[in-house]
Coordinates of C-alpha atoms in Angstrom, one line a residue:
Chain A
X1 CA 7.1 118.5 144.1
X2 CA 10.2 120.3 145.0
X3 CA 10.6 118.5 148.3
X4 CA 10.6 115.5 146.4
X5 CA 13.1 116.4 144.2
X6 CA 15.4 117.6 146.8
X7 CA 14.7 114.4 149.1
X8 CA 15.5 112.5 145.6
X9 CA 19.2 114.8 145.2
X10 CA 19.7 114.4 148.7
X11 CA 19.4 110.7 148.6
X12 CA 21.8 110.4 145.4
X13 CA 24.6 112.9 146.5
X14 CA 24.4 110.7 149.8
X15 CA 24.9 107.2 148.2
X16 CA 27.4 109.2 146.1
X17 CA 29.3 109.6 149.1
X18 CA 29.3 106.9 150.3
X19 CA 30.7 105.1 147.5
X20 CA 33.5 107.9 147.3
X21 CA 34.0 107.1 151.1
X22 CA 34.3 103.5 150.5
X23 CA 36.3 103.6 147.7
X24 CA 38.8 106.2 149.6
X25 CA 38.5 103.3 152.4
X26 CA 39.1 100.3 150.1
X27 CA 42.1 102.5 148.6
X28 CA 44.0 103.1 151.8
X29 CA 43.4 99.1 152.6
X30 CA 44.1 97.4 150.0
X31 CA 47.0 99.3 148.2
X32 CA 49.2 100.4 151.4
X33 CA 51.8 98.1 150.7
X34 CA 53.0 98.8 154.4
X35 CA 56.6 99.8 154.5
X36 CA 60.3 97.9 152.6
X37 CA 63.8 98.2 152.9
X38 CA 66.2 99.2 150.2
X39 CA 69.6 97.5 150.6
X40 CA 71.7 99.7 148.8
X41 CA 75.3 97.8 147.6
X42 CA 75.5 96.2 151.1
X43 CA 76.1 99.4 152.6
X44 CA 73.0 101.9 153.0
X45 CA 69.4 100.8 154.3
X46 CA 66.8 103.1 153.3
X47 CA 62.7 102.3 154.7
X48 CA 60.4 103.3 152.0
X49 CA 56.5 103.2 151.5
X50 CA 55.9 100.3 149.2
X51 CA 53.6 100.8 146.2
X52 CA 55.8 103.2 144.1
X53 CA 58.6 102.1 141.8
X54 CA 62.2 101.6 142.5
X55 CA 63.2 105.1 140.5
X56 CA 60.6 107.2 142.4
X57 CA 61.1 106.0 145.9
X58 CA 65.0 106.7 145.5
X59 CA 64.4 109.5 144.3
X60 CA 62.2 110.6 147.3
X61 CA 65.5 109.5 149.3
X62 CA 67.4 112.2 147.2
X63 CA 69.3 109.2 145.2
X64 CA 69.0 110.2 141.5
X65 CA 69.3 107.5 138.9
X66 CA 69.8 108.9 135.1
X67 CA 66.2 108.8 133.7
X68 CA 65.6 110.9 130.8
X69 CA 62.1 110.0 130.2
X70 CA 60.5 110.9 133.4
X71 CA 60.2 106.7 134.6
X72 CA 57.5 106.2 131.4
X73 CA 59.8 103.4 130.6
X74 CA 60.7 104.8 127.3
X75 CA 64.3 105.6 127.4
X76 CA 66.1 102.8 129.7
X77 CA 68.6 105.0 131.2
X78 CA 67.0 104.1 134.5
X79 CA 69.2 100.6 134.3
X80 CA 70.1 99.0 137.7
X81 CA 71.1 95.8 139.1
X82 CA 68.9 93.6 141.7
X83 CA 70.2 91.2 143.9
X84 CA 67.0 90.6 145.1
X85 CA 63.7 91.4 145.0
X86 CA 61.6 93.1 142.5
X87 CA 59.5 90.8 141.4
X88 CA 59.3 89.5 137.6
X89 CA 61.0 91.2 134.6
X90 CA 58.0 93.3 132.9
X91 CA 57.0 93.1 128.7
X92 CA 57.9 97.4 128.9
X93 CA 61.6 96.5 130.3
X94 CA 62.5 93.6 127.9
X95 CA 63.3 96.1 124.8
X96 CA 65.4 98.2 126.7
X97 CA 67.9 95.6 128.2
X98 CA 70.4 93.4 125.9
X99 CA 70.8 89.4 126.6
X100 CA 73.8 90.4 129.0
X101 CA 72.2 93.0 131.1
X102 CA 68.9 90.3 131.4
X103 CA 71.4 87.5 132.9
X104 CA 73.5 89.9 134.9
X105 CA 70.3 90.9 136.7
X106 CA 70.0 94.3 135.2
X107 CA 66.0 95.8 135.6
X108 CA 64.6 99.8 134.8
X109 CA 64.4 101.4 138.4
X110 CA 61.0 103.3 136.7
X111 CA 59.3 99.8 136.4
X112 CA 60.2 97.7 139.5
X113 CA 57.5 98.6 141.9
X114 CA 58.5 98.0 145.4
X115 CA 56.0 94.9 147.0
X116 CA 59.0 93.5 149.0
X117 CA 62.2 94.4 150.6
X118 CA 65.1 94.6 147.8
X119 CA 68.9 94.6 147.3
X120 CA 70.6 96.3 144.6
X121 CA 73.9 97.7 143.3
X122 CA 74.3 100.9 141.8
X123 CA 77.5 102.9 140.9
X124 CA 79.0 104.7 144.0
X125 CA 78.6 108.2 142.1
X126 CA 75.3 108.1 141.6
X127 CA 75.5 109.2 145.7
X128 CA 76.8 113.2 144.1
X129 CA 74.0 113.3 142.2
X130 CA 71.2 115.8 143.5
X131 CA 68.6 117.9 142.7
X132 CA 69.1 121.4 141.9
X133 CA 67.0 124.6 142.2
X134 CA 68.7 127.3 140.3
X135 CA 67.9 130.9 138.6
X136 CA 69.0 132.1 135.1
X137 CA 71.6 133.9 135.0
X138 CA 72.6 134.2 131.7
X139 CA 70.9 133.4 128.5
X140 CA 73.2 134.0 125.2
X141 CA 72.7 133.5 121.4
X142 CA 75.7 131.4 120.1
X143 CA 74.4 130.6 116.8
X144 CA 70.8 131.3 114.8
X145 CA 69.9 128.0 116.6
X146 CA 71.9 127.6 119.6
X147 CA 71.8 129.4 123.2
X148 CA 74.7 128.9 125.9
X149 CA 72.4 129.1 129.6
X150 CA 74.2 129.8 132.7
X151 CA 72.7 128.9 135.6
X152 CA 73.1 130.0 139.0
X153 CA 72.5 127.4 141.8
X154 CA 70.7 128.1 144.7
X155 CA 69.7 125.1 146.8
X156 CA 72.3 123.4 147.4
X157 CA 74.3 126.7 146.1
X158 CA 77.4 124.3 145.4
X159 CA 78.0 121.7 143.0
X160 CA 81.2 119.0 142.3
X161 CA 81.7 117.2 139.0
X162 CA 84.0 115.9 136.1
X163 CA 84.4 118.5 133.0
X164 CA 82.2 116.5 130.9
X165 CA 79.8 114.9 132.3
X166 CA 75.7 116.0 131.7
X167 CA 73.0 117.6 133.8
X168 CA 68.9 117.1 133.6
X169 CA 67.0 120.0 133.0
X170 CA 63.4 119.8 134.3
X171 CA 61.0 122.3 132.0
X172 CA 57.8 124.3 133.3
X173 CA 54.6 123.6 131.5
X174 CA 54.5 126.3 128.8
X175 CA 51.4 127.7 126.3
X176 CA 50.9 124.2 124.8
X177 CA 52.4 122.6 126.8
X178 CA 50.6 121.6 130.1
X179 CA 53.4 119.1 131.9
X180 CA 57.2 119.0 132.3
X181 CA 59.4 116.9 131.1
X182 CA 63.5 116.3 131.7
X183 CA 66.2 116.4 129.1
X184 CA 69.7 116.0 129.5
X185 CA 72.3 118.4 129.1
X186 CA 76.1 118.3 128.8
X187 CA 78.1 120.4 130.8
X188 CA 79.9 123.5 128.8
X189 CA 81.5 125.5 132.0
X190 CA 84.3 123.6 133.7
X191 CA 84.5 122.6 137.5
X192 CA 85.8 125.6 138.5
X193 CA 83.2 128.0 139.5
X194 CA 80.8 125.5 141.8
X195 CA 78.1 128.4 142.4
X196 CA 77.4 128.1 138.4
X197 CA 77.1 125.7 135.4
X198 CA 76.5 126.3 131.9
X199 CA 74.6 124.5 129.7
X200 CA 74.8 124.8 125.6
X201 CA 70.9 123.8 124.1
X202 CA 70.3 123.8 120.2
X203 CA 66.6 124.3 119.5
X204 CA 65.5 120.9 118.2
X205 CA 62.3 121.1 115.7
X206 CA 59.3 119.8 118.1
X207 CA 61.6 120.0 120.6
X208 CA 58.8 120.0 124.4
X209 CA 62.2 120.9 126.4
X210 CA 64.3 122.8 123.4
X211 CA 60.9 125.0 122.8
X212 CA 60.7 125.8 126.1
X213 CA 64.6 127.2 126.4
X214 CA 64.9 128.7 123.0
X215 CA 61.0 130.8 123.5
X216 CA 60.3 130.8 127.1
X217 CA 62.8 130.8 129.7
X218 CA 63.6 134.0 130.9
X219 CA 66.7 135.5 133.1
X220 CA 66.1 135.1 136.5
X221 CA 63.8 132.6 136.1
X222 CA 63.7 129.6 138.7
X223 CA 64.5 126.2 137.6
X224 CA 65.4 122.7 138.4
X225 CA 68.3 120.0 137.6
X226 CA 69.8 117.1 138.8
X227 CA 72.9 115.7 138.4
X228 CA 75.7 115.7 137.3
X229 CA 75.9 112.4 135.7
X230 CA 77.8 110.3 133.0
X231 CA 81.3 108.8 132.3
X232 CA 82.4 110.9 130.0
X233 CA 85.7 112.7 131.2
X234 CA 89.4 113.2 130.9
X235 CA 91.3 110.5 131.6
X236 CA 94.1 111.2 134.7
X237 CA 97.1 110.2 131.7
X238 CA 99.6 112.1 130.1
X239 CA 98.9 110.6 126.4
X240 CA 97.9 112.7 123.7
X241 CA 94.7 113.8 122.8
X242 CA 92.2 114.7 120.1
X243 CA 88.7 115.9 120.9
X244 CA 86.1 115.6 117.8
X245 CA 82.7 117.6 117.7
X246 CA 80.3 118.7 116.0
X247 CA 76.9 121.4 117.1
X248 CA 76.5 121.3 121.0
X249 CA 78.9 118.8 121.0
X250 CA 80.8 121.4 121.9
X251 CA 79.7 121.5 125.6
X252 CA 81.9 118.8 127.2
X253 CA 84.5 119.5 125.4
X254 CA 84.8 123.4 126.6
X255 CA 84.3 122.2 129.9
X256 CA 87.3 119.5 130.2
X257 CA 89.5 122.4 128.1
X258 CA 88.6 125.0 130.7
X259 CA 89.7 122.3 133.4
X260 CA 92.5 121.8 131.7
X261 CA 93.8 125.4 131.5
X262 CA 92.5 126.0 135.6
X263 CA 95.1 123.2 136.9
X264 CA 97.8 123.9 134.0
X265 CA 97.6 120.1 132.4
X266 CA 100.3 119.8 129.2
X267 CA 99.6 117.5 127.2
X268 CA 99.1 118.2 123.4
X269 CA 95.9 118.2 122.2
X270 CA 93.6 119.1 119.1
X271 CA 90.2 119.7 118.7
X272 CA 88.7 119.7 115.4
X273 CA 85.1 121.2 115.1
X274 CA 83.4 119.7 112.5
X275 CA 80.4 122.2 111.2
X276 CA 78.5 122.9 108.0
X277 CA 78.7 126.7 107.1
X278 CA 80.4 129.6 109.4
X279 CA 77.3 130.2 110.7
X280 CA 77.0 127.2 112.8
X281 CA 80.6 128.0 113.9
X282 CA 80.6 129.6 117.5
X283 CA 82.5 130.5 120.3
X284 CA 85.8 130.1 117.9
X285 CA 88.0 133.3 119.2
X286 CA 87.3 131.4 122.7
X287 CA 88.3 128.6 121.8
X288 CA 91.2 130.0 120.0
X289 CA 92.5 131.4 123.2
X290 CA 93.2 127.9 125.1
X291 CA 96.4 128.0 122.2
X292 CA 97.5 130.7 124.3
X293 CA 96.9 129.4 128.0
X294 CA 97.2 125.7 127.3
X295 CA 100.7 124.1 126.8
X296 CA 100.3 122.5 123.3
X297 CA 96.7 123.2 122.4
X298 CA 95.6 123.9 118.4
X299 CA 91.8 124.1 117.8
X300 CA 90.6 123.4 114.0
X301 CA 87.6 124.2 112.8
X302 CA 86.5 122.3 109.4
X303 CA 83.5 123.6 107.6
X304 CA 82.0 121.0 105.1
X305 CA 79.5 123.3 103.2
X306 CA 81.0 126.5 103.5
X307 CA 79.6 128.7 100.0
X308 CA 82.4 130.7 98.3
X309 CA 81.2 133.9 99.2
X310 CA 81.9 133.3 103.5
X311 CA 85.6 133.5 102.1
X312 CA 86.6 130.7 104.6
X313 CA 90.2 130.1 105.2
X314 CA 90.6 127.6 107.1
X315 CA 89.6 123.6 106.8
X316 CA 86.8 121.9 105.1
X317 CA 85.4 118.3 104.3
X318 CA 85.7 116.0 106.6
X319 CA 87.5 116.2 109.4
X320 CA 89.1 112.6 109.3
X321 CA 91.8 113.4 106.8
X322 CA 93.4 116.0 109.3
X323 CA 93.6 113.6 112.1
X324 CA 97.2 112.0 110.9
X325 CA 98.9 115.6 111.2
X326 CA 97.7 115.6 114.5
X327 CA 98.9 112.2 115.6
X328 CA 102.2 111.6 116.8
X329 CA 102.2 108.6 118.3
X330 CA 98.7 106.7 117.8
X331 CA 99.2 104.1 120.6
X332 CA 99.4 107.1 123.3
X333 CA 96.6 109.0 122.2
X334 CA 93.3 108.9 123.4
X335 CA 90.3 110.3 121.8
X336 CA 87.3 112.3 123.2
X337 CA 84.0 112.6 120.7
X338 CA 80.5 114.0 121.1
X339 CA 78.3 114.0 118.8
X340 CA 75.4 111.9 116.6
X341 CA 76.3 108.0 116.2
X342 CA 76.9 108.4 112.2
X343 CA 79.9 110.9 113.9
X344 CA 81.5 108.6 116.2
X345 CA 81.4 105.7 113.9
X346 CA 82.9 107.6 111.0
X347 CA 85.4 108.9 113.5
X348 CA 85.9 106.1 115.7
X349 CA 86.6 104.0 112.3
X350 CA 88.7 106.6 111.0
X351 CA 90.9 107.2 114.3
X352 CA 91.5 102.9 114.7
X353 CA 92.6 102.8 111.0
X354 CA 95.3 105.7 112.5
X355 CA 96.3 103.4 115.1
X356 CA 94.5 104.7 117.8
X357 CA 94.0 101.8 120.6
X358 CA 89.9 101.2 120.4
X359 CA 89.9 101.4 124.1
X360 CA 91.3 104.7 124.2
X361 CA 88.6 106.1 122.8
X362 CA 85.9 107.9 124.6
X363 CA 82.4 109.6 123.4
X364 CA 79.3 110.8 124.4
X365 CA 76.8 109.9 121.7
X366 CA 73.5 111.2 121.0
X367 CA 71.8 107.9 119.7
Chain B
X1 CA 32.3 105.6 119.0
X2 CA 33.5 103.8 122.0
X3 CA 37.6 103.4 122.9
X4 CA 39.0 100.7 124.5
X5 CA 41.3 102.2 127.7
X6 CA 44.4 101.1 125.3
X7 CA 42.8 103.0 122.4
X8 CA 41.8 105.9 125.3
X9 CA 45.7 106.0 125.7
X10 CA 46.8 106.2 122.5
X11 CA 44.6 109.2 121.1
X12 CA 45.5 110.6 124.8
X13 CA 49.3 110.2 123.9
X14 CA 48.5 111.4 120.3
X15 CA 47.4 114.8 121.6
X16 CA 49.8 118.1 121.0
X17 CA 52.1 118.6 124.1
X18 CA 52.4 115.0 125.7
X19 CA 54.6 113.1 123.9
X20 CA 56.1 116.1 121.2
X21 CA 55.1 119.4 121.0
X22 CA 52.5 119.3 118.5
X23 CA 51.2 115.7 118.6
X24 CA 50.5 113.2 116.1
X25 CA 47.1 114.3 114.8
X26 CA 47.3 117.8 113.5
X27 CA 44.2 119.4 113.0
X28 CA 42.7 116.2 111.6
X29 CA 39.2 115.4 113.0
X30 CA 39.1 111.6 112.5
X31 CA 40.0 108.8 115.0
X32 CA 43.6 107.6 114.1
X33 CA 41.7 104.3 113.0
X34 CA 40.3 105.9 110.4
X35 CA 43.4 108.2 109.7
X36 CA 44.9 104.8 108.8
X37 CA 42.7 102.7 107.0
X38 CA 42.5 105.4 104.5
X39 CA 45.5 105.7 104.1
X40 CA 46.2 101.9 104.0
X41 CA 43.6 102.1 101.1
X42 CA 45.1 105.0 99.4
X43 CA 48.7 102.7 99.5
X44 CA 46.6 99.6 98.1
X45 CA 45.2 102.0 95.5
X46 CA 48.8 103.1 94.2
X47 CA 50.1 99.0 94.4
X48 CA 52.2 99.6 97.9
X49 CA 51.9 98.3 101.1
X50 CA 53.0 100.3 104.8
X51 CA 56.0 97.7 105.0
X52 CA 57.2 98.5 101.6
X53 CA 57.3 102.4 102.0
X54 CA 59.0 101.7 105.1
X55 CA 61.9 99.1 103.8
X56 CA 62.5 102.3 101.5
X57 CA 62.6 104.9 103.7
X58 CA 64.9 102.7 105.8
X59 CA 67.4 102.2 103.0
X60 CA 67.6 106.0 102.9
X61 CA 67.8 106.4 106.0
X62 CA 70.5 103.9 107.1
X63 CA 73.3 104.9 103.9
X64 CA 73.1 108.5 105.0
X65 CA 73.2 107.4 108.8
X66 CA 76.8 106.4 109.3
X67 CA 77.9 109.1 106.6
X68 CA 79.0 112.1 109.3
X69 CA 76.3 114.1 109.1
X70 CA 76.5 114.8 105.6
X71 CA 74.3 115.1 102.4
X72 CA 74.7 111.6 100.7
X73 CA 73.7 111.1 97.0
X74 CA 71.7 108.0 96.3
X75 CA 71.7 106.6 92.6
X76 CA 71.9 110.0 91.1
X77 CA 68.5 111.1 92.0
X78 CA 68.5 111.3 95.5
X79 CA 70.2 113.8 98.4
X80 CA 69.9 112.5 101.5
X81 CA 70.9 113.6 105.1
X82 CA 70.5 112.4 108.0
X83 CA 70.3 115.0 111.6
X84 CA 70.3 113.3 115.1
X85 CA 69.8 114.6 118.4
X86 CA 70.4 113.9 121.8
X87 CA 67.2 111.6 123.2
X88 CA 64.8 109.3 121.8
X89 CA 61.0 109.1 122.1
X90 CA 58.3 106.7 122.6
X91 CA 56.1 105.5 120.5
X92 CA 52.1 106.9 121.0
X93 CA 51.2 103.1 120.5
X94 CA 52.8 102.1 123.6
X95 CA 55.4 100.0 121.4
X96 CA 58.3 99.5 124.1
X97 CA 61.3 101.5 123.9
X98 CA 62.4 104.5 122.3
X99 CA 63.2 105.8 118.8
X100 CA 66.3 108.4 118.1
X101 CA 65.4 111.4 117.4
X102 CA 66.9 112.0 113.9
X103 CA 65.6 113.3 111.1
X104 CA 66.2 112.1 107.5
X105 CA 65.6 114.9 104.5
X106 CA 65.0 113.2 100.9
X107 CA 65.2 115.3 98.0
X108 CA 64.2 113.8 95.0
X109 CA 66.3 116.2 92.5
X110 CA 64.5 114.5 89.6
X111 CA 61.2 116.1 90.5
X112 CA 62.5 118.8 92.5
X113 CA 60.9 117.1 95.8
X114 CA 62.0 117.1 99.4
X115 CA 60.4 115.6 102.1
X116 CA 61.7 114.4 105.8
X117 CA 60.9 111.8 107.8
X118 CA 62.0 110.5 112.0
X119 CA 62.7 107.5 112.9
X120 CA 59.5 107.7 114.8
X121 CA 57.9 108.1 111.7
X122 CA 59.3 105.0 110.1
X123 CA 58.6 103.0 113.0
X124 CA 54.6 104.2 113.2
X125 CA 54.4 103.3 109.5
X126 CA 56.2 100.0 109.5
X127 CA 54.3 99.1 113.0
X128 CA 51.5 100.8 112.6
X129 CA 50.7 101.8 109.6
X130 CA 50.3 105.3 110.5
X131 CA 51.3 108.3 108.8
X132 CA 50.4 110.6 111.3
X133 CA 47.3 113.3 111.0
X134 CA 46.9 115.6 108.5
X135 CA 48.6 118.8 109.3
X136 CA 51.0 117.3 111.8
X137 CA 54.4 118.8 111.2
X138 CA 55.1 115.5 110.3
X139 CA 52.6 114.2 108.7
X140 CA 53.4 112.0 105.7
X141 CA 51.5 111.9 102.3
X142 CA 51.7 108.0 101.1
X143 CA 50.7 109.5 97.3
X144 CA 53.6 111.5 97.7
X145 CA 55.9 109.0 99.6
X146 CA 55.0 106.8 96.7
X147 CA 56.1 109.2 93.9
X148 CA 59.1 110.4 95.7
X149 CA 60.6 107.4 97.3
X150 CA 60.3 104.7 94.1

């Protein structure tokens, strides 16, 4: 009776097999897509495996397009255009693209999956974008809800950017949380000191990657980014300028300031710091020093809710009343914002009823 | 009972830790099915529909969105603020594209209420009917969405 039952086992776990076998068989036959070429703006040639999409195969070639979803198709950041190649536009894309982006060719790198050779075009800067391995290095608490994290970088142990633009920082699966996941970043250090970057993170409720910061990361511990990316920085003129921000907003603005003071630039600006109560202000006697090392430099903070017992002195409301005292000549100013869309609409409104040239003003939104 | 692989996905992307850090379903044991046909009945019970809670909370949402991150009041009952955040996320039902991640608060000061709501939320309710499991962090009670928001 025992024989028979192993004979019977033997018998299953060896069709089993065999299946497996022929399923690991039909696998490597039928979905090796054999090999493709990436034509890269007419200039670079790159042989990939076909099979995987267009974001993961550059990507595998160290070319790293902006995704902040991971390539689930959920964020369209991944935007690129195809000359060729690619095959049809998918349902997932459609959403994410506007009429002109579908007519000038525009796809999501995360959904084009390579079955043919392609061409397409992609900004020449998205070439300085890599991927970093880097430890902690610092880890402090700017406000009850916000942490500045300095990281220092490893491998490559260098980096090159524009004060302002943002960075993509890859979490480690955490209690709760079993995978990873990338958010991005914007810069708070300047340029100057290419062994390290700084990153300012405000603990978002239900935040995967804020969580993970805020509880989790520890000093020393070993992480990943890529970047930098974005086109979000000073502009080489000598016009005025006003910078607007509010929260972690605050990160590309520090880092064009501390740019500014490193090569000595002159040109007046103000910075007004829009926040709720003195507790969400941070980093103020800092900022208050670039009046000292920068030519023409005044920073205003404006609190909106501040309760009579903080004793604030200085500004409050909104900040869009104080721009016209800062404004000395509205057609050569420009304007840098960063910060939630209801912000830089308010703002934006606010600084073209001043006389500020629309095109001369810059922001990083959130939305 | 028996999922369809689009179904399989959905309670897969419902689950704490995949798409937000404590998922859609709370410590609710029913099928999100169910989750909503109750609480499409419930709704039908009090005279509402999903859409109309969701027009509502839209018209909240949108006069406190363009107001610089500042408490709004709304026909001198209602405070409303609106907080957004860098990034958007997807919707669990595999709905293309992404939703910002902002948060509205509604206080009701007539009844002394507040509640919140994302802009995930509004879409799952308008789309989907679905006001997320109970004991999600943001789980929404129609009765109450009913007494607050009307």
């Amino acid at each position: 009776m025992l024989n028979l039952i192993l004979k019977d086992v033997t018998v299953l776990t060896a069709i089993c097999g065999g299946f497996a076998l022929l399923l690991v068989i039909a696998q490597k036959l039928f979905s090796n897509y054999g090999d493709f070429k990436i034509d890269i703006n007419g200039k670079r040639e790159l042989t990939v495996k076909g099979g995987n999409s267009l974001l993961n195969s550059l990507g595998d070639q160290q070319i790293f397009i902006p995704s902040a979803c991971g390539g689930r198709g959920s964020c369209g950041a991944c935007k690129c255009k195809i000359t060729e190649g690619g095959g049809p536009l998918l349902p997932t894309e459609k959403p994410l693209l506007s009429k002109a982006e579908l007519a000038d060719n525009i796809r999501l790198a995360c959904q084009v999956k390579l079955k043919s050779d392609i061409r397409i075009q992609i900004p020449e800067s998205i070439f300085n974008i890599r991927k970093f391995k880097a430890t902690i290095a610092e880890i402090v608490d700017y406000t009850y809800d916000t942490k500045g994290i300095t990281f220092q970088l490893l491998e490559p142990d260098t980096i090159s950017f524009k004060a302002g633009q943002y960075m993509q920082l890859e979490t480690k699966p955490y209690p709760g949380m079993k995978q990873k996941v990338v958010r991005a970043y914007s810069i708070s250090s300047g340029p100057k000191d290419e062994h390290k970057l700084q990153l300012i993170i405000r603990l978002v409720p239900e935040g995967i990657c804020t969580t993970w910061v805020h509880k989790h990361l520890q000093l020393n511990e070993e992480v990943f980014l890529t970047g930098p990316y974005g086109d979000f920085f000073l502009r080489d003129t000598e016009a005025d300028i006003i910078f607007v921000a509010g929260g972690s907003g605050k990160a590309p603005i520090k880092s064009i300031l501390e740019d500014m003071e490193v090569k000595g630039i002159p040109r007046k600006a103000t910075y007004f710091f829009g926040a709720r109560t003195t507790k969400d202000l941070y980093l103020t006697e800092y900022m208050q020093h670039f009046e000292q090392s920068l030519a023409d430099f005044s920073y205003v903070p404006v609190l909106s809710h501040s309760a009579p017992e903080e004793n604030w002195q200085g500004k409050t409301g909104f900040v869009m009343p104080y721009f016209k005292d800062a404004i000395r000549d509205p057609k050569n100013t420009e304007a840098y914002l960063c910060g939630s869309p209801g912000m830089i609409n308010a703002v934006t409104k606010s600084l073209i009823e001043h006389g500020i040239p629309a095109d001369k003003i810059y922001f990083d939104s959130f939305g | 009972m028996k999922e369809t692989p689009l179904e399989l996905k959905i309670s897969r992307r419902m689950q704490a830790g995949v798409l937000t850090l404590s998922g859609f379903l709370g410590d609710d044991p029913r099928h999100f099915h169910e989750i909503i046909a109750e609480d499409e009945q419930t709704l039908a019970q009090l005279g509402k529909t999903p859409e109309e809670i969701a027009q509502r909370m839209q018209y909240f949402t949108d006069l406190s969105f363009d107001s610089f991150e500042e408490e709004i009041s709304v026909d001198d009952i209602y405070r409303v603020e609106t907080d957004v955040v860098r990034g958007k996320l997807p919707c669990p039902f595999s709905h293309p594209g992404g939703y910002r991640k902002a948060v509205t608060v509604l206080t009701n000061t007539n009844l002394g209420i507040t509640i919140r709501w994302s802009s995930l939320n509004l879409h799952m309710i308008q789309a989907h009917h679905f006001f997320e499991g109970k004991g999600s962090p943001f789980r929404l009670e129609p009765e109450l969405l009913v007494k607050v928001l009307f």
